[in-house]
Each structure stands twice: as C-alpha cells, then as structure tokens.
PDB file of C-alpha atoms in Angstrom:
ATOM      1  CA  MET O   1     122.578  84.598 157.487  1.00 94.00           C
ATOM      2  CA  ILE O   2     125.984  86.197 158.036  1.00 97.00           C
ATOM      3  CA  ARG O   3     127.282  87.523 154.577  1.00 97.00           C
ATOM      4  CA  VAL O   4     130.478  86.364 153.429  1.00 98.00           C
ATOM      5  CA  VAL O   5     133.411  88.190 151.359  1.00 98.00           C
ATOM      6  CA  VAL O   6     135.602  84.969 150.005  1.00 98.00           C
ATOM      7  CA  ILE O   7     139.277  86.377 148.697  1.00 98.00           C
ATOM      8  CA  ASP O   8     142.067  84.038 147.512  1.00 98.00           C
ATOM      9  CA  ASP O   9     144.628  84.160 144.738  1.00 96.00           C
ATOM     10  CA  ASP O  10     143.447  80.375 144.086  1.00 96.00           C
ATOM     11  CA  ILE O  11     140.075  80.110 142.325  1.00 97.00           C
ATOM     12  CA  ALA O  12     139.945  76.425 143.756  1.00 97.00           C
ATOM     13  CA  SER O  13     140.244  76.988 147.115  1.00 97.00           C
ATOM     14  CA  ILE O  14     137.522  79.916 146.949  1.00 98.00           C
ATOM     15  CA  GLY O  15     135.203  77.329 145.666  1.00 98.00           C
ATOM     16  CA  LEU O  16     136.002  75.025 148.051  1.00 98.00           C
ATOM     17  CA  LEU O  17     135.678  77.335 151.080  1.00 98.00           C
ATOM     18  CA  ALA O  18     132.650  78.941 149.569  1.00 98.00           C
ATOM     19  CA  GLU O  19     130.888  75.503 149.180  1.00 98.00           C
ATOM     20  CA  LEU O  20     131.219  74.686 152.747  1.00 98.00           C
ATOM     21  CA  LEU O  21     130.292  78.067 153.619  1.00 98.00           C
ATOM     22  CA  GLU O  22     126.980  77.800 151.546  1.00 98.00           C
ATOM     23  CA  GLU O  23     125.928  73.968 153.058  1.00 98.00           C
ATOM     24  CA  SER O  24     126.614  75.163 156.223  1.00 98.00           C
ATOM     25  CA  GLY O  25     123.221  76.776 156.750  1.00 97.00           C
ATOM     26  CA  MET O  26     124.523  79.930 157.991  1.00 97.00           C
ATOM     27  CA  ALA O  27     126.444  81.765 155.275  1.00 98.00           C
ATOM     28  CA  GLU O  28     125.961  83.483 151.803  1.00 98.00           C
ATOM     29  CA  VAL O  29     128.762  84.264 149.812  1.00 98.00           C
ATOM     30  CA  VAL O  30     128.306  87.535 148.695  1.00 98.00           C
ATOM     31  CA  GLY O  31     131.547  87.700 146.818  1.00 98.00           C
ATOM     32  CA  ARG O  32     134.397  85.789 145.474  1.00 98.00           C
ATOM     33  CA  PHE O  33     138.028  87.206 144.277  1.00 98.00           C
ATOM     34  CA  THR O  34     141.354  86.723 143.579  1.00 97.00           C
ATOM     35  CA  ASN O  35     142.235  90.036 143.437  1.00 96.00           C
ATOM     36  CA  PRO O  36     142.446  91.759 147.004  1.00 95.00           C
ATOM     37  CA  PHE O  37     142.301  95.332 145.160  1.00 95.00           C
ATOM     38  CA  ASP O  38     139.068  94.418 143.131  1.00 96.00           C
ATOM     39  CA  ALA O  39     137.682  92.976 146.606  1.00 95.00           C
ATOM     40  CA  LEU O  40     138.546  96.569 148.242  1.00 92.00           C
ATOM     41  CA  ASP O  41     136.372  98.211 145.315  1.00 94.00           C
ATOM     42  CA  LYS O  42     133.100  97.026 145.352  1.00 95.00           C
ATOM     43  CA  LEU O  43     133.111  95.720 149.096  1.00 93.00           C
ATOM     44  CA  ASP O  44     130.955  98.888 150.417  1.00 88.00           C
ATOM     45  CA  GLY O  45     128.464  97.835 148.097  1.00 94.00           C
ATOM     46  CA  LEU O  46     128.077  93.833 149.138  1.00 96.00           C
ATOM     47  CA  ASN O  47     127.405  95.033 152.533  1.00 94.00           C
ATOM     48  CA  ALA O  48     129.557  92.157 154.059  1.00 96.00           C
ATOM     49  CA  ASP O  49     129.907  91.116 157.528  1.00 96.00           C
ATOM     50  CA  VAL O  50     132.858  89.470 157.129  1.00 97.00           C
ATOM     51  CA  VAL O  51     135.500  88.624 155.098  1.00 98.00           C
ATOM     52  CA  PHE O  52     137.228  85.163 155.051  1.00 98.00           C
ATOM     53  CA  LEU O  53     140.728  86.072 153.929  1.00 98.00           C
ATOM     54  CA  ASP O  54     144.121  84.193 152.431  1.00 97.00           C
ATOM     55  CA  ASN O  55     147.256  85.253 153.889  1.00 93.00           C
ATOM     56  CA  THR O  56     149.021  85.048 151.096  1.00 90.00           C
ATOM     57  CA  LEU O  57     147.850  87.341 148.057  1.00 92.00           C
ATOM     58  CA  PRO O  58     149.791  88.852 145.332  1.00 86.00           C
ATOM     59  CA  LYS O  59     151.205  91.949 145.547  1.00 90.00           C
ATOM     60  CA  ILE O  60     150.097  92.958 149.144  1.00 94.00           C
ATOM     61  CA  SER O  61     150.355  90.877 152.473  1.00 92.00           C
ATOM     62  CA  GLY O  62     147.119  89.423 153.704  1.00 93.00           C
ATOM     63  CA  MET O  63     147.603  91.439 156.864  1.00 94.00           C
ATOM     64  CA  ALA O  64     149.098  94.392 155.172  1.00 95.00           C
ATOM     65  CA  PHE O  65     145.481  94.008 153.506  1.00 95.00           C
ATOM     66  CA  ALA O  66     143.288  93.707 156.712  1.00 95.00           C
ATOM     67  CA  TYR O  67     144.621  96.751 157.891  1.00 93.00           C
ATOM     68  CA  ARG O  68     144.052  98.347 155.205  1.00 93.00           C
ATOM     69  CA  LEU O  69     140.097  97.165 154.819  1.00 92.00           C
ATOM     70  CA  LEU O  70     139.673  97.796 158.766  1.00 90.00           C
ATOM     71  CA  LYS O  71     141.106 101.155 158.069  1.00 91.00           C
ATOM     72  CA  LEU O  72     138.078 101.614 155.994  1.00 88.00           C
ATOM     73  CA  ASN O  73     135.737  99.905 157.278  1.00 80.00           C
ATOM     74  CA  ARG O  74     135.482  99.138 160.919  1.00 78.00           C
ATOM     75  CA  ARG O  75     132.239  97.083 161.438  1.00 87.00           C
ATOM     76  CA  ILE O  76     133.285  94.423 159.122  1.00 93.00           C
ATOM     77  CA  GLY O  77     135.032  91.234 159.981  1.00 95.00           C
ATOM     78  CA  ILE O  78     138.024  88.953 159.437  1.00 97.00           C
ATOM     79  CA  VAL O  79     138.801  85.758 159.194  1.00 98.00           C
ATOM     80  CA  PHE O  80     142.330  84.785 157.998  1.00 98.00           C
ATOM     81  CA  VAL O  81     142.739  81.373 156.248  1.00 97.00           C
ATOM     82  CA  SER O  82     146.038  79.712 155.570  1.00 96.00           C
ATOM     83  CA  GLU O  83     148.535  76.987 154.838  1.00 93.00           C
ATOM     84  CA  HIS O  84     150.213  77.434 157.741  1.00 91.00           C
ATOM     85  CA  GLY O  85     149.919  79.133 161.303  1.00 92.00           C
ATOM     86  CA  LYS O  86     153.054  81.350 161.571  1.00 90.00           C
ATOM     87  CA  ASP O  87     151.251  84.372 161.290  1.00 91.00           C
ATOM     88  CA  ALA O  88     148.322  83.623 163.587  1.00 94.00           C
ATOM     89  CA  VAL O  89     149.471  85.884 166.653  1.00 95.00           C
ATOM     90  CA  ASP O  90     149.790  88.811 164.434  1.00 93.00           C
ATOM     91  CA  ALA O  91     145.911  88.501 162.898  1.00 94.00           C
ATOM     92  CA  PHE O  92     144.742  88.178 166.284  1.00 94.00           C
ATOM     93  CA  GLU O  93     146.531  90.987 167.403  1.00 91.00           C
ATOM     94  CA  ALA O  94     144.687  93.044 164.026  1.00 89.00           C
ATOM     95  CA  GLY O  95     141.762  92.016 165.582  1.00 90.00           C
ATOM     96  CA  ALA O  96     140.592  88.602 163.514  1.00 95.00           C
ATOM     97  CA  ILE O  97     137.945  86.689 164.439  1.00 96.00           C
ATOM     98  CA  ASP O  98     139.521  83.476 163.370  1.00 97.00           C
ATOM     99  CA  TYR O  99     142.233  81.746 161.747  1.00 98.00           C
ATOM    100  CA  LEU O 100     141.614  78.924 159.755  1.00 98.00           C
ATOM    101  CA  LEU O 101     144.141  76.678 158.363  1.00 97.00           C
ATOM    102  CA  LYS O 102     143.949  75.027 155.071  1.00 96.00           C
ATOM    103  CA  PRO O 103     142.430  72.896 154.201  1.00 95.00           C
ATOM    104  CA  VAL O 104     139.211  73.914 156.082  1.00 97.00           C
ATOM    105  CA  THR O 105     137.372  71.410 157.849  1.00 98.00           C
ATOM    106  CA  ALA O 106     133.245  71.588 157.916  1.00 98.00           C
ATOM    107  CA  ASP O 107     133.840  70.968 161.393  1.00 98.00           C
ATOM    108  CA  ARG O 108     136.338  73.503 162.141  1.00 98.00           C
ATOM    109  CA  LEU O 109     134.141  76.085 159.734  1.00 98.00           C
ATOM    110  CA  GLU O 110     131.242  75.795 161.786  1.00 98.00           C
ATOM    111  CA  LYS O 111     132.901  77.174 165.353  1.00 98.00           C
ATOM    112  CA  THR O 112     134.263  79.986 163.231  1.00 98.00           C
ATOM    113  CA  LEU O 113     130.874  80.279 162.200  1.00 98.00           C
ATOM    114  CA  LEU O 114     129.373  80.466 165.279  1.00 97.00           C
ATOM    115  CA  ILE O 115     132.155  82.185 166.909  1.00 96.00           C
ATOM    116  CA  THR O 116     131.461  85.203 163.632  1.00 96.00           C
ATOM    117  CA  ALA O 117     127.801  85.154 164.617  1.00 95.00           C
ATOM    118  CA  GLU O 118     128.135  85.871 168.073  1.00 94.00           C
ATOM    119  CA  ARG O 119     130.839  88.737 167.716  1.00 91.00           C
ATOM    120  CA  ILE O 120     128.077  90.466 164.528  1.00 86.00           C
ATOM    121  CA  GLY O 121     125.141  89.672 166.655  1.00 80.00           C
ATOM    122  CA  GLN O 122     122.439  87.243 164.606  1.00 54.00           C
ATOM    123  CA  TYR O 123     122.957  84.212 167.065  1.00 46.00           C
ATOM    124  CA  LYS O 124     123.081  83.037 170.476  1.00 43.00           C
ATOM    125  CA  THR O 125     125.236  80.509 171.422  1.00 45.00           C
ATOM    126  CA  ASN O 126     125.641  78.373 174.852  1.00 45.00           C
ATOM    127  CA  GLY O 127     129.195  78.073 175.288  1.00 43.00           C
TER     128      GLY O 127
END
C-alpha cells in the first residue's frame, strides 16, 4: 500500500483526491493538509511514500515547497496536481514522479499510482 499525503489549499480538492486514492485500493491517505508548512512539520511522523502536491499554494509555490521537501527528505516522491500544465517541465526537472491535471480521473490516477509503486518498489508492472 502506498502511503500518501495530500497537500492542497482547497479542502474540497483534497477530499476528492483522497477519495479517488482510497478507492484505488493501492493507496492509503495518511495525511491531508491545506497549509504546506504544517505538512513539513508533520511529514516525518507519517512515514509517507509520496506527496500529492497542488502547485498553487498560499505563501509558497508548489515548486518551491517541493525543493524544500526534497532537501529534507530525498526518498519521498512528489506528484504535482494542478489546474494547468504550464509548470510540468519544471516539475519533472525537479524529480517529480508525475504531473496530474485537475480534475483528476480514476483512470489517470491509476497510471500515476502504478508509476509511483514501481518507483518505490512495491508493485511490478508489465509495461
């Protein structure tokens, strides 16, 4: 089971994504945060494998937050979730596992989870 933290400034978006993640049967949501700085303070105790991170956050960009997070924890994966794709190239250059566009669909999320699982070594894929 992939341990996931969701960070988004919109509570409704967190709820929708968390529901899709749980329904996938591949992920367990271990943390939900609207404040990225609260997430930084609590991430170590959550033992998360991956953070699903909105690219538009209050007081810090998702990209800046990702770099800060990776500096503290190089093993954690990051999947960006955004309403637009303009930062996708930068996200991949920063080492993101994937970049999802809102609204996230179950089919697209499954692909992301398979990529994530392969990256963290929990599942094997045939493709």
